[in-house]
């Protein structure tokens, strides 16, 4: 019985986690923050410049504004999501 209660509690607690929508917005915000971070790094030598360029490329930073605008269209009914996306885009 104790295991059943624990399993039920874990199942219910999973319902309280972020929805898929919130996960997409969170991933976008984190990506935008990392783009901003890497864009501000100092390329003090060729190796560092290559590391920065690689990170910016991997994060697809050149499309961050376009991706944010597309995400906003899909979240137009969710003001909190829009606020978070706009906040992430403020640095671009």
mmCIF file of N, CA, C and O in Angstrom:
data_model
loop_
_atom_site.group_PDB
_atom_site.id
_atom_site.type_symbol
_atom_site.label_atom_id
_atom_site.label_comp_id
_atom_site.label_asym_id
_atom_site.label_seq_id
_atom_site.Cartn_x
_atom_site.Cartn_y
_atom_site.Cartn_z
ATOM 1 N N UNK A 1 0.837 -1.187 0.000
ATOM 2 C CA UNK A 1 0.000 0.000 0.000
ATOM 3 C C UNK A 1 0.879 1.247 0.000
ATOM 4 O O UNK A 1 0.584 2.197 -0.699
ATOM 5 N N UNK A 2 1.941 1.225 0.790
ATOM 6 C CA UNK A 2 2.827 2.380 0.883
ATOM 7 C C UNK A 2 3.442 2.706 -0.476
ATOM 8 O O UNK A 2 3.554 3.865 -0.858
ATOM 9 N N UNK A 3 3.843 1.680 -1.240
ATOM 10 C CA UNK A 3 4.418 1.894 -2.563
ATOM 11 C C UNK A 3 3.392 2.492 -3.519
ATOM 12 O O UNK A 3 3.717 3.336 -4.335
ATOM 13 N N UNK A 4 2.149 2.056 -3.391
ATOM 14 C CA UNK A 4 1.085 2.575 -4.243
ATOM 15 C C UNK A 4 0.860 4.060 -3.967
ATOM 16 O O UNK A 4 0.710 4.860 -4.891
ATOM 17 N N UNK A 5 0.867 4.440 -2.712
ATOM 18 C CA UNK A 5 0.681 5.846 -2.347
ATOM 19 C C UNK A 5 1.838 6.681 -2.880
ATOM 20 O O UNK A 5 1.641 7.762 -3.443
ATOM 21 N N UNK A 6 3.056 6.175 -2.745
ATOM 22 C CA UNK A 6 4.224 6.893 -3.234
ATOM 23 C C UNK A 6 4.160 7.035 -4.752
ATOM 24 O O UNK A 6 4.395 8.108 -5.290
ATOM 25 N N UNK A 7 3.813 5.957 -5.433
ATOM 26 C CA UNK A 7 3.706 6.003 -6.888
ATOM 27 C C UNK A 7 2.626 6.994 -7.318
ATOM 28 O O UNK A 7 2.805 7.752 -8.272
ATOM 29 N N UNK A 8 1.508 7.013 -6.616
ATOM 30 C CA UNK A 8 0.428 7.953 -6.936
ATOM 31 C C UNK A 8 0.871 9.386 -6.706
ATOM 32 O O UNK A 8 0.579 10.281 -7.505
ATOM 33 N N UNK A 9 1.600 9.618 -5.630
ATOM 34 C CA UNK A 9 2.081 10.963 -5.335
ATOM 35 C C UNK A 9 3.050 11.438 -6.408
ATOM 36 O O UNK A 9 3.005 12.593 -6.835
ATOM 37 N N UNK A 10 3.917 10.565 -6.861
ATOM 38 C CA UNK A 10 4.850 10.929 -7.915
ATOM 39 C C UNK A 10 4.134 11.222 -9.219
ATOM 40 O O UNK A 10 4.472 12.161 -9.934
ATOM 41 N N UNK A 11 3.129 10.434 -9.521
ATOM 42 C CA UNK A 11 2.362 10.650 -10.747
ATOM 43 C C UNK A 11 1.641 11.987 -10.716
ATOM 44 O O UNK A 11 1.621 12.724 -11.687
ATOM 45 N N UNK A 12 1.047 12.309 -9.589
ATOM 46 C CA UNK A 12 0.330 13.571 -9.454
ATOM 47 C C UNK A 12 1.298 14.744 -9.463
ATOM 48 O O UNK A 12 1.032 15.775 -10.063
ATOM 49 N N UNK A 13 2.456 14.590 -8.839
ATOM 50 C CA UNK A 13 3.417 15.692 -8.812
ATOM 51 C C UNK A 13 3.915 16.011 -10.211
ATOM 52 O O UNK A 13 4.252 17.142 -10.505
ATOM 53 N N UNK A 14 3.934 15.015 -11.091
ATOM 54 C CA UNK A 14 4.313 15.262 -12.475
ATOM 55 C C UNK A 14 3.356 16.202 -13.175
ATOM 56 O O UNK A 14 3.731 16.905 -14.099
ATOM 57 N N UNK A 15 2.125 16.238 -12.738
ATOM 58 C CA UNK A 15 1.132 17.134 -13.330
ATOM 59 C C UNK A 15 1.418 18.590 -12.996
ATOM 60 O O UNK A 15 0.947 19.481 -13.675
ATOM 61 N N UNK A 16 2.199 18.830 -11.978
ATOM 62 C CA UNK A 16 2.478 20.197 -11.556
ATOM 63 C C UNK A 16 3.694 20.785 -12.262
ATOM 64 O O UNK A 16 4.014 21.936 -12.077
ATOM 65 N N UNK A 17 4.370 19.990 -13.083
ATOM 66 C CA UNK A 17 5.537 20.498 -13.779
ATOM 67 C C UNK A 17 5.099 21.384 -14.931
ATOM 68 O O UNK A 17 3.934 21.429 -15.310
ATOM 69 N N UNK A 18 6.062 22.078 -15.523
ATOM 70 C CA UNK A 18 5.772 22.986 -16.622
ATOM 71 C C UNK A 18 5.167 22.227 -17.794
ATOM 72 O O UNK A 18 5.516 21.085 -18.056
ATOM 73 N N UNK A 19 4.260 22.871 -18.473
ATOM 74 C CA UNK A 19 3.648 22.252 -19.640
ATOM 75 C C UNK A 19 4.641 22.284 -20.791
ATOM 76 O O UNK A 19 5.672 22.937 -20.731
ATOM 77 N N UNK A 20 4.310 21.622 -21.881
ATOM 78 C CA UNK A 20 5.172 21.624 -23.052
ATOM 79 C C UNK A 20 5.411 23.055 -23.514
ATOM 80 O O UNK A 20 6.518 23.426 -23.843
ATOM 81 N N UNK A 21 4.359 23.862 -23.506
ATOM 82 C CA UNK A 21 4.484 25.250 -23.916
ATOM 83 C C UNK A 21 5.515 25.979 -23.062
ATOM 84 O O UNK A 21 6.385 26.661 -23.578
ATOM 85 N N UNK A 22 5.402 25.817 -21.764
ATOM 86 C CA UNK A 22 6.342 26.484 -20.874
ATOM 87 C C UNK A 22 7.756 25.970 -21.107
ATOM 88 O O UNK A 22 8.713 26.730 -21.031
ATOM 89 N N UNK A 23 7.889 24.685 -21.406
ATOM 90 C CA UNK A 23 9.207 24.134 -21.687
ATOM 91 C C UNK A 23 9.807 24.778 -22.929
ATOM 92 O O UNK A 23 10.988 25.096 -22.953
ATOM 93 N N UNK A 24 9.011 24.976 -23.975
ATOM 94 C CA UNK A 24 9.498 25.597 -25.199
ATOM 95 C C UNK A 24 9.932 27.030 -24.927
ATOM 96 O O UNK A 24 10.968 27.474 -25.423
ATOM 97 N N UNK A 25 9.160 27.739 -24.149
ATOM 98 C CA UNK A 25 9.506 29.122 -23.816
ATOM 99 C C UNK A 25 10.762 29.150 -22.950
ATOM 100 O O UNK A 25 11.671 29.953 -23.186
ATOM 101 N N UNK A 26 10.851 28.261 -21.996
ATOM 102 C CA UNK A 26 12.035 28.195 -21.138
ATOM 103 C C UNK A 26 13.275 27.890 -21.961
ATOM 104 O O UNK A 26 14.321 28.525 -21.781
ATOM 105 N N UNK A 27 13.179 26.923 -22.865
ATOM 106 C CA UNK A 27 14.330 26.602 -23.721
ATOM 107 C C UNK A 27 14.721 27.802 -24.571
ATOM 108 O O UNK A 27 15.912 28.093 -24.745
ATOM 109 N N UNK A 28 13.738 28.531 -25.086
ATOM 110 C CA UNK A 28 14.034 29.702 -25.898
ATOM 111 C C UNK A 28 14.732 30.778 -25.061
ATOM 112 O O UNK A 28 15.729 31.355 -25.499
ATOM 113 N N UNK A 29 14.201 31.045 -23.877
ATOM 114 C CA UNK A 29 14.790 32.066 -23.007
ATOM 115 C C UNK A 29 16.226 31.690 -22.652
ATOM 116 O O UNK A 29 17.137 32.535 -22.709
ATOM 117 N N UNK A 30 16.453 30.439 -22.317
ATOM 118 C CA UNK A 30 17.811 29.990 -21.987
ATOM 119 C C UNK A 30 18.737 30.116 -23.189
ATOM 120 O O UNK A 30 19.888 30.538 -23.057
ATOM 121 N N UNK A 31 18.231 29.776 -24.364
ATOM 122 C CA UNK A 31 19.036 29.904 -25.585
ATOM 123 C C UNK A 31 19.385 31.365 -25.842
ATOM 124 O O UNK A 31 20.529 31.692 -26.162
ATOM 125 N N UNK A 32 18.417 32.252 -25.710
ATOM 126 C CA UNK A 32 18.668 33.679 -25.916
ATOM 127 C C UNK A 32 19.699 34.203 -24.919
ATOM 128 O O UNK A 32 20.590 34.977 -25.285
ATOM 129 N N UNK A 33 19.588 33.771 -23.674
ATOM 130 C CA UNK A 33 20.567 34.197 -22.658
ATOM 131 C C UNK A 33 21.969 33.715 -23.012
ATOM 132 O O UNK A 33 22.944 34.448 -22.849
ATOM 133 N N UNK A 34 22.067 32.490 -23.496
ATOM 134 C CA UNK A 34 23.385 31.968 -23.870
ATOM 135 C C UNK A 34 23.931 32.691 -25.100
ATOM 136 O O UNK A 34 25.135 32.961 -25.184
ATOM 137 N N UNK A 35 23.069 33.033 -26.056
ATOM 138 C CA UNK A 35 23.513 33.803 -27.216
ATOM 139 C C UNK A 35 24.065 35.151 -26.775
ATOM 140 O O UNK A 35 25.122 35.594 -27.245
ATOM 141 N N UNK A 36 23.349 35.791 -25.877
ATOM 142 C CA UNK A 36 23.803 37.085 -25.375
ATOM 143 C C UNK A 36 25.130 36.945 -24.636
ATOM 144 O O UNK A 36 26.033 37.766 -24.782
ATOM 145 N N UNK A 37 25.266 35.894 -23.857
ATOM 146 C CA UNK A 37 26.507 35.641 -23.124
ATOM 147 C C UNK A 37 27.679 35.472 -24.087
ATOM 148 O O UNK A 37 28.699 36.153 -23.959
ATOM 149 N N UNK A 38 27.532 34.558 -25.042
ATOM 150 C CA UNK A 38 28.643 34.285 -25.949
ATOM 151 C C UNK A 38 28.958 35.477 -26.841
ATOM 152 O O UNK A 38 30.130 35.721 -27.161
ATOM 153 N N UNK A 39 27.948 36.246 -27.228
ATOM 154 C CA UNK A 39 28.186 37.425 -28.062
ATOM 155 C C UNK A 39 29.011 38.473 -27.318
ATOM 156 O O UNK A 39 29.733 39.250 -27.932
ATOM 157 N N UNK A 40 28.926 38.470 -26.011
ATOM 158 C CA UNK A 40 29.667 39.436 -25.208
ATOM 159 C C UNK A 40 31.047 38.963 -24.773
ATOM 160 O O UNK A 40 31.785 39.707 -24.124
ATOM 161 N N UNK A 41 31.410 37.743 -25.132
ATOM 162 C CA UNK A 41 32.724 37.215 -24.739
ATOM 163 C C UNK A 41 33.835 37.852 -25.567
ATOM 164 O O UNK A 41 33.651 38.175 -26.737
ATOM 165 N N UNK A 42 34.987 37.985 -24.951
ATOM 166 C CA UNK A 42 36.152 38.586 -25.594
ATOM 167 C C UNK A 42 36.936 37.524 -26.368
ATOM 168 O O UNK A 42 37.394 36.546 -25.789
ATOM 169 N N UNK A 43 37.110 37.726 -27.682
ATOM 170 C CA UNK A 43 37.895 36.775 -28.478
ATOM 171 C C UNK A 43 39.393 37.127 -28.408
ATOM 172 O O UNK A 43 39.964 37.665 -29.351
ATOM 173 N N UNK A 44 40.021 36.830 -27.296
ATOM 174 C CA UNK A 44 41.387 37.284 -27.046
ATOM 175 C C UNK A 44 42.456 36.535 -27.842
ATOM 176 O O UNK A 44 43.596 36.976 -27.886
ATOM 177 N N UNK A 45 42.104 35.436 -28.466
ATOM 178 C CA UNK A 45 43.026 34.761 -29.381
ATOM 179 C C UNK A 45 42.217 33.932 -30.370
ATOM 180 O O UNK A 45 40.991 33.866 -30.287
ATOM 181 N N UNK A 46 42.917 33.325 -31.325
ATOM 182 C CA UNK A 46 42.214 32.582 -32.373
ATOM 183 C C UNK A 46 41.405 31.409 -31.830
ATOM 184 O O UNK A 46 40.296 31.132 -32.298
ATOM 185 N N UNK A 47 41.947 30.711 -30.840
ATOM 186 C CA UNK A 47 41.237 29.568 -30.258
ATOM 187 C C UNK A 47 39.950 30.026 -29.566
ATOM 188 O O UNK A 47 38.901 29.386 -29.697
ATOM 189 N N UNK A 48 40.042 31.141 -28.852
ATOM 190 C CA UNK A 48 38.865 31.655 -28.162
ATOM 191 C C UNK A 48 37.824 32.135 -29.166
ATOM 192 O O UNK A 48 36.627 31.910 -29.001
ATOM 193 N N UNK A 49 38.283 32.794 -30.230
ATOM 194 C CA UNK A 49 37.362 33.246 -31.275
ATOM 195 C C UNK A 49 36.639 32.044 -31.885
ATOM 196 O O UNK A 49 35.426 32.082 -32.104
ATOM 197 N N UNK A 50 37.357 30.967 -32.137
ATOM 198 C CA UNK A 50 36.755 29.759 -32.700
ATOM 199 C C UNK A 50 35.739 29.163 -31.728
ATOM 200 O O UNK A 50 34.669 28.708 -32.150
ATOM 201 N N UNK A 51 36.062 29.167 -30.437
ATOM 202 C CA UNK A 51 35.130 28.637 -29.430
ATOM 203 C C UNK A 51 33.843 29.468 -29.397
ATOM 204 O O UNK A 51 32.736 28.915 -29.353
ATOM 205 N N UNK A 52 34.000 30.775 -29.440
ATOM 206 C CA UNK A 52 32.834 31.673 -29.430
ATOM 207 C C UNK A 52 31.996 31.466 -30.694
ATOM 208 O O UNK A 52 30.773 31.320 -30.615
ATOM 209 N N UNK A 53 32.656 31.431 -31.838
ATOM 210 C CA UNK A 53 31.939 31.225 -33.102
ATOM 211 C C UNK A 53 31.195 29.897 -33.111
ATOM 212 O O UNK A 53 30.057 29.813 -33.580
ATOM 213 N N UNK A 54 31.833 28.865 -32.580
ATOM 214 C CA UNK A 54 31.203 27.543 -32.523
ATOM 215 C C UNK A 54 29.948 27.578 -31.638
ATOM 216 O O UNK A 54 28.899 27.055 -32.002
ATOM 217 N N UNK A 55 30.055 28.224 -30.492
ATOM 218 C CA UNK A 55 28.917 28.322 -29.577
ATOM 219 C C UNK A 55 27.776 29.110 -30.215
ATOM 220 O O UNK A 55 26.608 28.699 -30.151
ATOM 221 N N UNK A 56 28.094 30.237 -30.833
ATOM 222 C CA UNK A 56 27.069 31.056 -31.482
ATOM 223 C C UNK A 56 26.394 30.282 -32.617
ATOM 224 O O UNK A 56 25.179 30.383 -32.811
ATOM 225 N N UNK A 57 27.171 29.505 -33.338
ATOM 226 C CA UNK A 57 26.621 28.691 -34.418
ATOM 227 C C UNK A 57 25.743 27.565 -33.868
ATOM 228 O O UNK A 57 24.632 27.335 -34.355
ATOM 229 N N UNK A 58 26.234 26.854 -32.857
ATOM 230 C CA UNK A 58 25.472 25.749 -32.265
ATOM 231 C C UNK A 58 24.142 26.222 -31.686
ATOM 232 O O UNK A 58 23.140 25.511 -31.743
ATOM 233 N N UNK A 59 24.145 27.421 -31.117
ATOM 234 C CA UNK A 59 22.931 27.979 -30.515
ATOM 235 C C UNK A 59 22.001 28.617 -31.557
ATOM 236 O O UNK A 59 20.897 29.032 -31.209
ATOM 237 N N UNK A 60 22.455 28.687 -32.802
ATOM 238 C CA UNK A 60 21.684 29.311 -33.880
ATOM 239 C C UNK A 60 21.311 30.758 -33.520
ATOM 240 O O UNK A 60 20.164 31.180 -33.661
ATOM 241 N N UNK A 61 22.293 31.490 -33.060
ATOM 242 C CA UNK A 61 22.042 32.849 -32.573
ATOM 243 C C UNK A 61 21.638 33.816 -33.679
ATOM 244 O O UNK A 61 20.968 34.815 -33.397
ATOM 245 N N UNK A 62 22.008 33.531 -34.920
ATOM 246 C CA UNK A 62 21.627 34.439 -36.002
ATOM 247 C C UNK A 62 20.125 34.410 -36.275
ATOM 248 O O UNK A 62 19.596 35.319 -36.913
ATOM 249 N N UNK A 63 19.432 33.382 -35.772
ATOM 250 C CA UNK A 63 17.985 33.286 -36.009
ATOM 251 C C UNK A 63 17.170 33.520 -34.736
ATOM 252 O O UNK A 63 15.960 33.288 -34.737
ATOM 253 N N UNK A 64 17.803 33.992 -33.682
ATOM 254 C CA UNK A 64 17.111 34.099 -32.393
ATOM 255 C C UNK A 64 15.913 35.050 -32.471
ATOM 256 O O UNK A 64 14.848 34.744 -31.930
ATOM 257 N N UNK A 65 16.052 36.172 -33.150
ATOM 258 C CA UNK A 65 14.940 37.124 -33.245
ATOM 259 C C UNK A 65 13.783 36.516 -34.030
ATOM 260 O O UNK A 65 12.627 36.565 -33.590
ATOM 261 N N UNK A 66 14.084 35.930 -35.164
ATOM 262 C CA UNK A 66 13.042 35.299 -35.986
ATOM 263 C C UNK A 66 12.367 34.163 -35.221
ATOM 264 O O UNK A 66 11.138 34.028 -35.237
ATOM 265 N N UNK A 67 13.157 33.345 -34.534
ATOM 266 C CA UNK A 67 12.595 32.232 -33.765
ATOM 267 C C UNK A 67 11.716 32.732 -32.622
ATOM 268 O O UNK A 67 10.678 32.146 -32.325
ATOM 269 N N UNK A 68 12.138 33.815 -31.991
ATOM 270 C CA UNK A 68 11.344 34.390 -30.911
ATOM 271 C C UNK A 68 10.011 34.921 -31.411
ATOM 272 O O UNK A 68 8.963 34.721 -30.775
ATOM 273 N N UNK A 69 10.032 35.583 -32.549
ATOM 274 C CA UNK A 69 8.787 36.106 -33.120
ATOM 275 C C UNK A 69 7.844 34.970 -33.507
ATOM 276 O O UNK A 69 6.629 35.063 -33.303
ATOM 277 N N UNK A 70 8.383 33.892 -34.047
ATOM 278 C CA UNK A 70 7.551 32.734 -34.393
ATOM 279 C C UNK A 70 6.962 32.100 -33.137
ATOM 280 O O UNK A 70 5.786 31.715 -33.115
ATOM 281 N N UNK A 71 7.763 32.007 -32.092
ATOM 282 C CA UNK A 71 7.272 31.441 -30.837
ATOM 283 C C UNK A 71 6.170 32.325 -30.253
ATOM 284 O O UNK A 71 5.178 31.821 -29.730
ATOM 285 N N UNK A 72 6.323 33.640 -30.373
ATOM 286 C CA UNK A 72 5.289 34.552 -29.884
ATOM 287 C C UNK A 72 3.966 34.333 -30.612
ATOM 288 O O UNK A 72 2.905 34.375 -29.991
ATOM 289 N N UNK A 73 4.022 34.083 -31.899
ATOM 290 C CA UNK A 73 2.786 33.833 -32.651
ATOM 291 C C UNK A 73 2.064 32.604 -32.132
ATOM 292 O O UNK A 73 0.836 32.581 -32.058
ATOM 293 N N UNK A 74 2.830 31.595 -31.754
ATOM 294 C CA UNK A 74 2.202 30.371 -31.266
ATOM 295 C C UNK A 74 1.747 30.482 -29.815
ATOM 296 O O UNK A 74 1.058 29.602 -29.319
ATOM 297 N N UNK A 75 2.120 31.561 -29.147
ATOM 298 C CA UNK A 75 1.755 31.764 -27.731
ATOM 299 C C UNK A 75 0.923 33.018 -27.527
ATOM 300 O O UNK A 75 0.858 33.551 -26.433
ATOM 301 N N UNK A 76 0.265 33.489 -28.586
ATOM 302 C CA UNK A 76 -0.444 34.766 -28.523
ATOM 303 C C UNK A 76 -1.527 34.818 -27.457
ATOM 304 O O UNK A 76 -1.909 35.889 -27.017
ATOM 305 N N UNK A 77 -2.015 33.665 -27.017
ATOM 306 C CA UNK A 77 -3.047 33.617 -25.975
ATOM 307 C C UNK A 77 -2.450 33.492 -24.571
ATOM 308 O O UNK A 77 -3.206 33.304 -23.615
ATOM 309 N N UNK A 78 -1.156 33.563 -24.457
ATOM 310 C CA UNK A 78 -0.498 33.349 -23.165
ATOM 311 C C UNK A 78 0.384 34.558 -22.827
ATOM 312 O O UNK A 78 1.558 34.598 -23.159
ATOM 313 N N UNK A 79 -0.173 35.560 -22.158
ATOM 314 C CA UNK A 79 0.561 36.802 -21.887
ATOM 315 C C UNK A 79 1.862 36.589 -21.112
ATOM 316 O O UNK A 79 2.844 37.300 -21.358
ATOM 317 N N UNK A 80 1.890 35.653 -20.201
ATOM 318 C CA UNK A 80 3.118 35.419 -19.430
ATOM 319 C C UNK A 80 4.229 34.886 -20.343
ATOM 320 O O UNK A 80 5.381 35.303 -20.234
ATOM 321 N N UNK A 81 3.870 34.001 -21.254
ATOM 322 C CA UNK A 81 4.856 33.497 -22.214
ATOM 323 C C UNK A 81 5.364 34.635 -23.093
ATOM 324 O O UNK A 81 6.568 34.751 -23.347
ATOM 325 N N UNK A 82 4.454 35.481 -23.567
ATOM 326 C CA UNK A 82 4.844 36.612 -24.404
ATOM 327 C C UNK A 82 5.785 37.550 -23.664
ATOM 328 O O UNK A 82 6.766 38.037 -24.237
ATOM 329 N N UNK A 83 5.495 37.784 -22.378
ATOM 330 C CA UNK A 83 6.361 38.650 -21.588
ATOM 331 C C UNK A 83 7.758 38.055 -21.470
ATOM 332 O O UNK A 83 8.769 38.756 -21.617
ATOM 333 N N UNK A 84 7.851 36.758 -21.232
ATOM 334 C CA UNK A 84 9.145 36.102 -21.091
ATOM 335 C C UNK A 84 9.925 36.124 -22.406
ATOM 336 O O UNK A 84 11.141 36.363 -22.422
ATOM 337 N N UNK A 85 9.235 35.891 -23.514
ATOM 338 C CA UNK A 85 9.896 35.917 -24.825
ATOM 339 C C UNK A 85 10.389 37.324 -25.128
ATOM 340 O O UNK A 85 11.529 37.517 -25.566
ATOM 341 N N UNK A 86 9.534 38.329 -24.902
ATOM 342 C CA UNK A 86 9.937 39.714 -25.139
ATOM 343 C C UNK A 86 11.145 40.092 -24.280
ATOM 344 O O UNK A 86 12.057 40.781 -24.741
ATOM 345 N N UNK A 87 11.137 39.641 -23.045
ATOM 346 C CA UNK A 87 12.275 39.923 -22.165
ATOM 347 C C UNK A 87 13.558 39.310 -22.694
ATOM 348 O O UNK A 87 14.633 39.941 -22.647
ATOM 349 N N UNK A 88 13.459 38.103 -23.218
ATOM 350 C CA UNK A 88 14.640 37.434 -23.770
ATOM 351 C C UNK A 88 15.125 38.127 -25.034
ATOM 352 O O UNK A 88 16.324 38.181 -25.305
ATOM 353 N N UNK A 89 14.203 38.687 -25.817
ATOM 354 C CA UNK A 89 14.572 39.354 -27.060
ATOM 355 C C UNK A 89 15.055 40.780 -26.865
ATOM 356 O O UNK A 89 15.588 41.384 -27.796
ATOM 357 N N UNK A 90 14.898 41.315 -25.684
ATOM 358 C CA UNK A 90 15.253 42.719 -25.424
ATOM 359 C C UNK A 90 16.725 43.008 -25.719
ATOM 360 O O UNK A 90 17.065 44.127 -26.086
ATOM 361 N N UNK A 91 17.568 42.033 -25.582
ATOM 362 C CA UNK A 91 18.997 42.245 -25.826
ATOM 363 C C UNK A 91 19.412 42.134 -27.272
ATOM 364 O O UNK A 91 20.594 42.276 -27.590
ATOM 365 N N UNK A 92 18.444 41.905 -28.179
ATOM 366 C CA UNK A 92 18.811 41.690 -29.584
ATOM 367 C C UNK A 92 18.290 42.762 -30.487
ATOM 368 O O UNK A 92 17.393 43.425 -30.324
#
